[in-house]
Amino acid sequence: MEFFEMFGGLGLAFIGIALAIVMCCIGSAKGTGLVGEAATGILSENPEHFTKCMILEALPGTQGLYGIAAGFFALFVLGAFSGGIVPLTLSQGMSVLIACVPIAFGGWLSAKAQARVAAASINIVAKKPDDYMKGVILCGIVEFYAILSLVGTILMLMNAL
């Protein structure tokens, strides 16, 4: 318990916010990099497919945005945009930290999974460019779980304090 008391409630809340942002952004960075690597092969021979490849590459990047949105929402709940952050008890700080866990892990893991689907969908662009939307739809199914993670975090933050 002394370990948590060193940080205080506000410190725990900021750890949760940082985890939400950092883990989502790491997943998105790795994901967009993976899809970009897959896309370079086709673009070296067929540069006219750049837009289709770019759409597939951008999809794993949305989880980073969800992490940022969750971080801003948590700061809003803490009062950062309405005159200053109030001190938090350990219990309140832990509530904010735990509320950030769904998007931290959901965003990180869904970005990695979505990147694999998007990288595989680059093959659709290579072989049947007119059918690339099938790959986008497959990526959208994975995206749904990142959105659920964000909604879970927002619902928990609404009741954290």
Short mmCIF file of N, CA and C in Angstrom, two decimals:
data_model
loop_
_atom_site.label_atom_id
_atom_site.label_comp_id
_atom_site.label_asym_id
_atom_site.label_seq_id
_atom_site.Cartn_x
_atom_site.Cartn_y
_atom_site.Cartn_z
N MET A 1 0.82 -1.20 0.00
CA MET A 1 0.00 0.00 0.00
C MET A 1 0.87 1.27 0.00
N GLU A 2 2.03 1.18 0.65
CA GLU A 2 2.91 2.35 0.69
C GLU A 2 3.37 2.75 -0.71
N PHE A 3 3.54 1.75 -1.57
CA PHE A 3 3.94 2.03 -2.94
C PHE A 3 2.93 2.94 -3.62
N PHE A 4 1.65 2.64 -3.47
CA PHE A 4 0.61 3.46 -4.09
C PHE A 4 0.49 4.81 -3.42
N GLU A 5 0.74 4.88 -2.12
CA GLU A 5 0.67 6.15 -1.42
C GLU A 5 1.75 7.12 -1.89
N MET A 6 2.88 6.59 -2.37
CA MET A 6 3.94 7.45 -2.89
C MET A 6 3.45 8.24 -4.10
N PHE A 7 2.63 7.60 -4.93
CA PHE A 7 2.12 8.27 -6.12
C PHE A 7 0.92 9.14 -5.81
N GLY A 8 0.09 8.71 -4.90
CA GLY A 8 -1.16 9.40 -4.63
C GLY A 8 -2.19 9.06 -5.69
N GLY A 9 -3.40 9.46 -5.45
CA GLY A 9 -4.49 9.16 -6.37
C GLY A 9 -4.28 9.77 -7.75
N LEU A 10 -3.78 10.99 -7.76
CA LEU A 10 -3.56 11.67 -9.04
C LEU A 10 -2.47 10.98 -9.85
N GLY A 11 -1.43 10.53 -9.19
CA GLY A 11 -0.36 9.80 -9.87
C GLY A 11 -0.87 8.52 -10.50
N LEU A 12 -1.72 7.79 -9.78
CA LEU A 12 -2.29 6.57 -10.34
C LEU A 12 -3.16 6.87 -11.56
N ALA A 13 -3.92 7.95 -11.47
CA ALA A 13 -4.77 8.33 -12.60
C ALA A 13 -3.91 8.65 -13.83
N PHE A 14 -2.82 9.37 -13.62
CA PHE A 14 -1.95 9.71 -14.75
C PHE A 14 -1.23 8.49 -15.31
N ILE A 15 -0.94 7.52 -14.48
CA ILE A 15 -0.36 6.27 -14.99
C ILE A 15 -1.36 5.59 -15.92
N GLY A 16 -2.63 5.56 -15.53
CA GLY A 16 -3.67 4.97 -16.38
C GLY A 16 -3.80 5.70 -17.69
N ILE A 17 -3.81 7.02 -17.64
CA ILE A 17 -3.92 7.83 -18.86
C ILE A 17 -2.72 7.58 -19.77
N ALA A 18 -1.54 7.55 -19.17
CA ALA A 18 -0.32 7.31 -19.96
C ALA A 18 -0.35 5.92 -20.60
N LEU A 19 -0.79 4.92 -19.86
CA LEU A 19 -0.87 3.57 -20.43
C LEU A 19 -1.84 3.51 -21.60
N ALA A 20 -2.98 4.17 -21.46
CA ALA A 20 -3.97 4.17 -22.55
C ALA A 20 -3.36 4.77 -23.81
N ILE A 21 -2.70 5.89 -23.67
CA ILE A 21 -2.14 6.57 -24.84
C ILE A 21 -0.96 5.80 -25.40
N VAL A 22 -0.02 5.43 -24.55
CA VAL A 22 1.22 4.81 -25.02
C VAL A 22 0.96 3.44 -25.65
N MET A 23 0.17 2.61 -25.01
CA MET A 23 -0.04 1.27 -25.55
C MET A 23 -0.79 1.31 -26.88
N CYS A 24 -1.78 2.18 -26.98
CA CYS A 24 -2.51 2.31 -28.25
C CYS A 24 -1.59 2.84 -29.35
N CYS A 25 -0.77 3.82 -29.02
CA CYS A 25 0.13 4.38 -30.02
C CYS A 25 1.22 3.40 -30.43
N ILE A 26 1.71 2.61 -29.50
CA ILE A 26 2.70 1.59 -29.85
C ILE A 26 2.08 0.56 -30.80
N GLY A 27 0.88 0.11 -30.47
CA GLY A 27 0.20 -0.85 -31.35
C GLY A 27 -0.04 -0.27 -32.73
N SER A 28 -0.45 0.98 -32.78
CA SER A 28 -0.70 1.62 -34.08
C SER A 28 0.58 1.83 -34.87
N ALA A 29 1.64 2.23 -34.19
CA ALA A 29 2.91 2.44 -34.89
C ALA A 29 3.44 1.13 -35.47
N LYS A 30 3.39 0.08 -34.66
CA LYS A 30 3.84 -1.22 -35.16
C LYS A 30 2.93 -1.70 -36.29
N GLY A 31 1.64 -1.48 -36.13
CA GLY A 31 0.68 -1.94 -37.13
C GLY A 31 0.81 -1.23 -38.46
N THR A 32 0.89 0.09 -38.42
CA THR A 32 1.01 0.82 -39.68
C THR A 32 2.35 0.52 -40.35
N GLY A 33 3.38 0.28 -39.55
CA GLY A 33 4.68 -0.09 -40.12
C GLY A 33 4.62 -1.44 -40.82
N LEU A 34 3.95 -2.39 -40.19
CA LEU A 34 3.83 -3.73 -40.79
C LEU A 34 3.09 -3.67 -42.12
N VAL A 35 1.99 -2.94 -42.16
CA VAL A 35 1.21 -2.84 -43.40
C VAL A 35 1.99 -2.04 -44.45
N GLY A 36 2.70 -1.02 -44.01
CA GLY A 36 3.52 -0.25 -44.95
C GLY A 36 4.59 -1.11 -45.61
N GLU A 37 5.20 -1.99 -44.82
CA GLU A 37 6.19 -2.91 -45.39
C GLU A 37 5.55 -3.82 -46.44
N ALA A 38 4.35 -4.31 -46.14
CA ALA A 38 3.67 -5.19 -47.09
C ALA A 38 3.29 -4.42 -48.36
N ALA A 39 2.93 -3.16 -48.19
CA ALA A 39 2.48 -2.37 -49.34
C ALA A 39 3.62 -1.97 -50.27
N THR A 40 4.82 -1.84 -49.75
CA THR A 40 5.91 -1.38 -50.61
C THR A 40 6.21 -2.34 -51.75
N GLY A 41 5.99 -3.62 -51.51
CA GLY A 41 6.23 -4.60 -52.58
C GLY A 41 5.34 -4.37 -53.78
N ILE A 42 4.05 -4.17 -53.53
CA ILE A 42 3.12 -3.96 -54.65
C ILE A 42 3.32 -2.59 -55.27
N LEU A 43 3.63 -1.59 -54.44
CA LEU A 43 3.77 -0.23 -54.96
C LEU A 43 5.01 -0.06 -55.82
N SER A 44 6.01 -0.89 -55.61
CA SER A 44 7.21 -0.79 -56.45
C SER A 44 6.90 -1.18 -57.89
N GLU A 45 5.90 -2.03 -58.08
CA GLU A 45 5.54 -2.46 -59.44
C GLU A 45 4.27 -1.80 -59.96
N ASN A 46 3.36 -1.44 -59.03
CA ASN A 46 2.08 -0.84 -59.42
C ASN A 46 1.79 0.39 -58.56
N PRO A 47 2.47 1.50 -58.82
CA PRO A 47 2.28 2.69 -57.98
C PRO A 47 0.87 3.27 -58.05
N GLU A 48 0.09 2.88 -59.03
CA GLU A 48 -1.27 3.40 -59.15
C GLU A 48 -2.19 2.87 -58.03
N HIS A 49 -1.73 1.87 -57.27
CA HIS A 49 -2.53 1.32 -56.17
C HIS A 49 -2.20 1.97 -54.83
N PHE A 50 -1.52 3.11 -54.87
CA PHE A 50 -1.09 3.78 -53.64
C PHE A 50 -2.26 4.11 -52.73
N THR A 51 -3.34 4.66 -53.26
CA THR A 51 -4.47 5.06 -52.43
C THR A 51 -5.09 3.87 -51.71
N LYS A 52 -5.24 2.77 -52.41
CA LYS A 52 -5.82 1.57 -51.80
C LYS A 52 -4.92 1.04 -50.69
N CYS A 53 -3.64 1.03 -50.94
CA CYS A 53 -2.70 0.56 -49.92
C CYS A 53 -2.66 1.52 -48.73
N MET A 54 -2.74 2.81 -49.01
CA MET A 54 -2.71 3.79 -47.93
C MET A 54 -3.92 3.65 -47.01
N ILE A 55 -5.10 3.37 -47.58
CA ILE A 55 -6.29 3.17 -46.77
C ILE A 55 -6.09 1.97 -45.84
N LEU A 56 -5.57 0.88 -46.39
CA LEU A 56 -5.33 -0.30 -45.56
C LEU A 56 -4.27 -0.03 -44.49
N GLU A 57 -3.27 0.77 -44.82
CA GLU A 57 -2.23 1.08 -43.85
C GLU A 57 -2.74 1.99 -42.74
N ALA A 58 -3.64 2.89 -43.06
CA ALA A 58 -4.15 3.84 -42.06
C ALA A 58 -5.05 3.18 -41.02
N LEU A 59 -5.68 2.08 -41.37
CA LEU A 59 -6.64 1.46 -40.46
C LEU A 59 -6.06 1.09 -39.09
N PRO A 60 -4.90 0.45 -39.00
CA PRO A 60 -4.36 0.15 -37.66
C PRO A 60 -3.93 1.40 -36.89
N GLY A 61 -3.87 2.53 -37.55
CA GLY A 61 -3.50 3.77 -36.88
C GLY A 61 -4.62 4.38 -36.06
N THR A 62 -5.83 3.94 -36.27
CA THR A 62 -6.96 4.54 -35.55
C THR A 62 -6.92 4.24 -34.06
N GLN A 63 -6.33 3.13 -33.68
CA GLN A 63 -6.27 2.80 -32.26
C GLN A 63 -5.45 3.83 -31.47
N GLY A 64 -4.44 4.38 -32.09
CA GLY A 64 -3.69 5.46 -31.45
C GLY A 64 -4.59 6.65 -31.17
N LEU A 65 -5.46 6.94 -32.11
CA LEU A 65 -6.43 8.04 -31.91
C LEU A 65 -7.39 7.72 -30.77
N TYR A 66 -7.80 6.46 -30.67
CA TYR A 66 -8.70 6.07 -29.58
C TYR A 66 -8.01 6.23 -28.23
N GLY A 67 -6.73 5.90 -28.16
CA GLY A 67 -5.99 6.08 -26.92
C GLY A 67 -5.90 7.54 -26.52
N ILE A 68 -5.64 8.40 -27.51
CA ILE A 68 -5.61 9.85 -27.25
C ILE A 68 -6.97 10.35 -26.80
N ALA A 69 -8.03 9.88 -27.46
CA ALA A 69 -9.39 10.29 -27.09
C ALA A 69 -9.70 9.86 -25.66
N ALA A 70 -9.32 8.65 -25.30
CA ALA A 70 -9.56 8.17 -23.93
C ALA A 70 -8.76 9.02 -22.94
N GLY A 71 -7.53 9.36 -23.28
CA GLY A 71 -6.73 10.21 -22.41
C GLY A 71 -7.35 11.57 -22.20
N PHE A 72 -7.84 12.18 -23.27
CA PHE A 72 -8.50 13.48 -23.15
C PHE A 72 -9.78 13.37 -22.32
N PHE A 73 -10.52 12.29 -22.54
CA PHE A 73 -11.75 12.11 -21.77
C PHE A 73 -11.42 11.95 -20.28
N ALA A 74 -10.38 11.20 -19.97
CA ALA A 74 -9.98 11.02 -18.58
C ALA A 74 -9.55 12.37 -17.97
N LEU A 75 -8.80 13.15 -18.71
CA LEU A 75 -8.41 14.48 -18.22
C LEU A 75 -9.63 15.37 -18.02
N PHE A 76 -10.60 15.25 -18.91
CA PHE A 76 -11.86 16.00 -18.76
C PHE A 76 -12.57 15.60 -17.47
N VAL A 77 -12.63 14.30 -17.21
CA VAL A 77 -13.27 13.80 -15.99
C VAL A 77 -12.53 14.31 -14.76
N LEU A 78 -11.21 14.41 -14.84
CA LEU A 78 -10.42 14.89 -13.71
C LEU A 78 -10.52 16.40 -13.52
N GLY A 79 -11.12 17.09 -14.48
CA GLY A 79 -11.31 18.53 -14.36
C GLY A 79 -10.20 19.36 -14.96
N ALA A 80 -9.36 18.77 -15.78
CA ALA A 80 -8.22 19.50 -16.35
C ALA A 80 -8.64 20.65 -17.25
N PHE A 81 -9.83 20.59 -17.81
CA PHE A 81 -10.27 21.62 -18.75
C PHE A 81 -11.30 22.56 -18.14
N SER A 82 -11.49 22.45 -16.82
CA SER A 82 -12.51 23.30 -16.19
C SER A 82 -11.99 23.92 -14.90
N GLY A 83 -10.79 24.43 -14.94
CA GLY A 83 -10.29 25.18 -13.80
C GLY A 83 -9.25 24.48 -12.96
N GLY A 84 -8.89 23.28 -13.26
CA GLY A 84 -7.82 22.63 -12.51
C GLY A 84 -8.20 21.26 -12.00
N ILE A 85 -7.20 20.43 -11.89
CA ILE A 85 -7.41 19.06 -11.44
C ILE A 85 -7.47 19.06 -9.92
N VAL A 86 -8.46 18.38 -9.40
CA VAL A 86 -8.61 18.27 -7.95
C VAL A 86 -7.82 17.06 -7.45
N PRO A 87 -7.35 17.11 -6.21
CA PRO A 87 -6.65 15.94 -5.65
C PRO A 87 -7.59 14.74 -5.59
N LEU A 88 -7.02 13.56 -5.79
CA LEU A 88 -7.80 12.33 -5.78
C LEU A 88 -7.35 11.44 -4.63
N THR A 89 -8.29 10.71 -4.10
CA THR A 89 -7.94 9.68 -3.14
C THR A 89 -7.28 8.52 -3.89
N LEU A 90 -6.65 7.62 -3.15
CA LEU A 90 -6.06 6.45 -3.79
C LEU A 90 -7.13 5.63 -4.51
N SER A 91 -8.27 5.52 -3.90
CA SER A 91 -9.37 4.76 -4.50
C SER A 91 -9.83 5.39 -5.82
N GLN A 92 -9.96 6.70 -5.84
CA GLN A 92 -10.38 7.39 -7.06
C GLN A 92 -9.30 7.28 -8.15
N GLY A 93 -8.05 7.43 -7.75
CA GLY A 93 -6.96 7.30 -8.71
C GLY A 93 -6.89 5.91 -9.30
N MET A 94 -7.09 4.90 -8.44
CA MET A 94 -7.08 3.52 -8.92
C MET A 94 -8.27 3.28 -9.85
N SER A 95 -9.40 3.92 -9.59
CA SER A 95 -10.56 3.78 -10.47
C SER A 95 -10.27 4.31 -11.87
N VAL A 96 -9.59 5.44 -11.95
CA VAL A 96 -9.24 6.00 -13.25
C VAL A 96 -8.23 5.10 -13.95
N LEU A 97 -7.25 4.61 -13.21
CA LEU A 97 -6.25 3.71 -13.80
C LEU A 97 -6.93 2.47 -14.38
N ILE A 98 -7.79 1.85 -13.59
CA ILE A 98 -8.48 0.63 -14.04
C ILE A 98 -9.41 0.94 -15.22
N ALA A 99 -10.02 2.12 -15.22
CA ALA A 99 -10.92 2.49 -16.32
C ALA A 99 -10.16 2.63 -17.63
N CYS A 100 -8.87 2.94 -17.57
CA CYS A 100 -8.06 3.09 -18.78
C CYS A 100 -7.53 1.76 -19.32
N VAL A 101 -7.66 0.70 -18.55
CA VAL A 101 -7.13 -0.60 -18.96
C VAL A 101 -7.80 -1.15 -20.22
N PRO A 102 -9.14 -1.07 -20.37
CA PRO A 102 -9.74 -1.65 -21.58
C PRO A 102 -9.18 -1.07 -22.88
N ILE A 103 -9.05 0.24 -22.97
CA ILE A 103 -8.54 0.80 -24.22
C ILE A 103 -7.04 0.58 -24.34
N ALA A 104 -6.32 0.55 -23.22
CA ALA A 104 -4.88 0.32 -23.29
C ALA A 104 -4.60 -1.04 -23.93
N PHE A 105 -5.21 -2.08 -23.40
CA PHE A 105 -4.96 -3.42 -23.93
C PHE A 105 -5.78 -3.70 -25.19
N GLY A 106 -7.04 -3.26 -25.21
CA GLY A 106 -7.88 -3.47 -26.39
C GLY A 106 -7.34 -2.75 -27.60
N GLY A 107 -6.87 -1.53 -27.41
CA GLY A 107 -6.30 -0.76 -28.53
C GLY A 107 -4.99 -1.35 -29.01
N TRP A 108 -4.13 -1.74 -28.08
CA TRP A 108 -2.84 -2.32 -28.43
C TRP A 108 -3.00 -3.63 -29.20
N LEU A 109 -3.81 -4.53 -28.66
CA LEU A 109 -3.96 -5.85 -29.29
C LEU A 109 -4.76 -5.78 -30.59
N SER A 110 -5.78 -4.93 -30.64
CA SER A 110 -6.56 -4.84 -31.88
C SER A 110 -5.74 -4.17 -32.99
N ALA A 111 -4.86 -3.25 -32.65
CA ALA A 111 -4.00 -2.64 -33.68
C ALA A 111 -3.08 -3.69 -34.28
N LYS A 112 -2.53 -4.55 -33.43
CA LYS A 112 -1.66 -5.62 -33.93
C LYS A 112 -2.44 -6.60 -34.80
N ALA A 113 -3.64 -6.99 -34.35
CA ALA A 113 -4.44 -7.94 -35.13
C ALA A 113 -4.92 -7.31 -36.43
N GLN A 114 -5.34 -6.06 -36.36
CA GLN A 114 -5.81 -5.39 -37.56
C GLN A 114 -4.69 -5.21 -38.56
N ALA A 115 -3.48 -5.00 -38.08
CA ALA A 115 -2.34 -4.87 -38.99
C ALA A 115 -2.10 -6.16 -39.76
N ARG A 116 -2.24 -7.29 -39.09
CA ARG A 116 -2.05 -8.56 -39.79
C ARG A 116 -3.12 -8.76 -40.86
N VAL A 117 -4.36 -8.39 -40.54
CA VAL A 117 -5.44 -8.51 -41.53
C VAL A 117 -5.19 -7.55 -42.69
N ALA A 118 -4.79 -6.32 -42.38
CA ALA A 118 -4.55 -5.32 -43.43
C ALA A 118 -3.35 -5.72 -44.30
N ALA A 119 -2.30 -6.25 -43.68
CA ALA A 119 -1.14 -6.69 -44.46
C ALA A 119 -1.52 -7.84 -45.39
N ALA A 120 -2.35 -8.75 -44.91
CA ALA A 120 -2.82 -9.83 -45.77
C ALA A 120 -3.73 -9.30 -46.87
N SER A 121 -4.46 -8.24 -46.57
CA SER A 121 -5.37 -7.65 -47.56
C SER A 121 -4.62 -6.95 -48.68
N ILE A 122 -3.36 -6.64 -48.47
CA ILE A 122 -2.54 -6.07 -49.54
C ILE A 122 -2.48 -7.05 -50.71
N ASN A 123 -2.58 -8.35 -50.40
CA ASN A 123 -2.61 -9.36 -51.47
C ASN A 123 -3.83 -9.20 -52.36
N ILE A 124 -4.94 -8.76 -51.78
CA ILE A 124 -6.13 -8.51 -52.59
C ILE A 124 -5.84 -7.39 -53.59
N VAL A 125 -5.18 -6.34 -53.09
CA VAL A 125 -4.84 -5.22 -53.98
C VAL A 125 -3.92 -5.70 -55.10
N ALA A 126 -3.01 -6.60 -54.79
CA ALA A 126 -2.06 -7.10 -55.79
C ALA A 126 -2.74 -7.95 -56.85
N LYS A 127 -3.69 -8.78 -56.42
CA LYS A 127 -4.27 -9.75 -57.36
C LYS A 127 -5.60 -9.31 -57.96
N LYS A 128 -6.43 -8.64 -57.16
CA LYS A 128 -7.74 -8.15 -57.63
C LYS A 128 -7.99 -6.76 -57.06
N PRO A 129 -7.36 -5.75 -57.61
CA PRO A 129 -7.42 -4.40 -57.04
C PRO A 129 -8.84 -3.86 -56.85
N ASP A 130 -9.77 -4.26 -57.71
CA ASP A 130 -11.13 -3.76 -57.58
C ASP A 130 -11.87 -4.33 -56.37
N ASP A 131 -11.33 -5.38 -55.77
CA ASP A 131 -11.96 -6.02 -54.61
C ASP A 131 -11.30 -5.62 -53.29
N TYR A 132 -10.51 -4.55 -53.27
CA TYR A 132 -9.77 -4.20 -52.05
C TYR A 132 -10.69 -3.85 -50.89
N MET A 133 -11.93 -3.43 -51.18
CA MET A 133 -12.87 -3.10 -50.09
C MET A 133 -13.19 -4.31 -49.23
N LYS A 134 -13.04 -5.50 -49.77
CA LYS A 134 -13.24 -6.71 -48.96
C LYS A 134 -12.22 -6.74 -47.83
N GLY A 135 -11.01 -6.36 -48.12
CA GLY A 135 -9.98 -6.27 -47.08
C GLY A 135 -10.28 -5.20 -46.06
N VAL A 136 -10.80 -4.07 -46.53
CA VAL A 136 -11.18 -2.99 -45.62
C VAL A 136 -12.29 -3.46 -44.67
N ILE A 137 -13.26 -4.19 -45.20
CA ILE A 137 -14.35 -4.71 -44.38
C ILE A 137 -13.81 -5.70 -43.34
N LEU A 138 -12.90 -6.56 -43.75
CA LEU A 138 -12.30 -7.50 -42.79
C LEU A 138 -11.56 -6.75 -41.69
N CYS A 139 -10.89 -5.69 -42.04
CA CYS A 139 -10.21 -4.86 -41.04
C CYS A 139 -11.22 -4.17 -40.12
N GLY A 140 -12.36 -3.80 -40.68
CA GLY A 140 -13.39 -3.14 -39.89
C GLY A 140 -13.96 -4.02 -38.79
N ILE A 141 -13.97 -5.32 -39.03
CA ILE A 141 -14.45 -6.23 -38.00
C ILE A 141 -13.52 -6.20 -36.78
N VAL A 142 -12.22 -6.13 -37.02
CA VAL A 142 -11.27 -6.03 -35.91
C VAL A 142 -11.40 -4.65 -35.24
N GLU A 143 -11.63 -3.63 -36.03
CA GLU A 143 -11.79 -2.26 -35.52
C GLU A 143 -12.92 -2.17 -34.50
N PHE A 144 -13.95 -2.96 -34.72
CA PHE A 144 -15.12 -2.96 -33.84
C PHE A 144 -14.71 -3.21 -32.39
N TYR A 145 -13.73 -4.07 -32.17
CA TYR A 145 -13.32 -4.39 -30.81
C TYR A 145 -12.49 -3.29 -30.18
N ALA A 146 -11.79 -2.52 -30.98
CA ALA A 146 -11.12 -1.34 -30.46
C ALA A 146 -12.16 -0.30 -30.03
N ILE A 147 -13.21 -0.17 -30.82
CA ILE A 147 -14.28 0.77 -30.47
C ILE A 147 -14.98 0.33 -29.19
N LEU A 148 -15.22 -0.97 -29.05
CA LEU A 148 -15.81 -1.48 -27.81
C LEU A 148 -14.92 -1.19 -26.61
N SER A 149 -13.62 -1.34 -26.78
CA SER A 149 -12.69 -1.03 -25.70
C SER A 149 -12.76 0.43 -25.32
N LEU A 150 -12.84 1.32 -26.31
CA LEU A 150 -12.96 2.75 -26.04
C LEU A 150 -14.26 3.05 -25.31
N VAL A 151 -15.35 2.46 -25.76
CA VAL A 151 -16.64 2.69 -25.11
C VAL A 151 -16.59 2.19 -23.66
N GLY A 152 -15.98 1.02 -23.45
CA GLY A 152 -15.85 0.50 -22.09
C GLY A 152 -15.08 1.45 -21.20
N THR A 153 -13.98 1.98 -21.72
CA THR A 153 -13.18 2.94 -20.94
C THR A 153 -13.98 4.20 -20.63
N ILE A 154 -14.70 4.72 -21.60
CA ILE A 154 -15.48 5.93 -21.38
C ILE A 154 -16.57 5.69 -20.35
N LEU A 155 -17.26 4.56 -20.45
CA LEU A 155 -18.31 4.25 -19.47
C LEU A 155 -17.74 4.13 -18.06
N MET A 156 -16.59 3.49 -17.96
CA MET A 156 -15.97 3.37 -16.63
C MET A 156 -15.49 4.71 -16.11
N LEU A 157 -14.95 5.54 -16.99
CA LEU A 157 -14.50 6.88 -16.55
C LEU A 157 -15.66 7.75 -16.09
N MET A 158 -16.80 7.58 -16.73
CA MET A 158 -17.97 8.38 -16.33
C MET A 158 -18.39 8.07 -14.90
N ASN A 159 -18.03 6.91 -14.41
CA ASN A 159 -18.41 6.51 -13.06
C ASN A 159 -17.21 6.38 -12.12
N ALA A 160 -16.05 6.87 -12.54
CA ALA A 160 -14.83 6.68 -11.76
C ALA A 160 -14.77 7.58 -10.52
N LEU A 161 -15.30 8.77 -10.59
CA LEU A 161 -15.21 9.71 -9.47
C LEU A 161 -16.54 9.97 -8.82
#
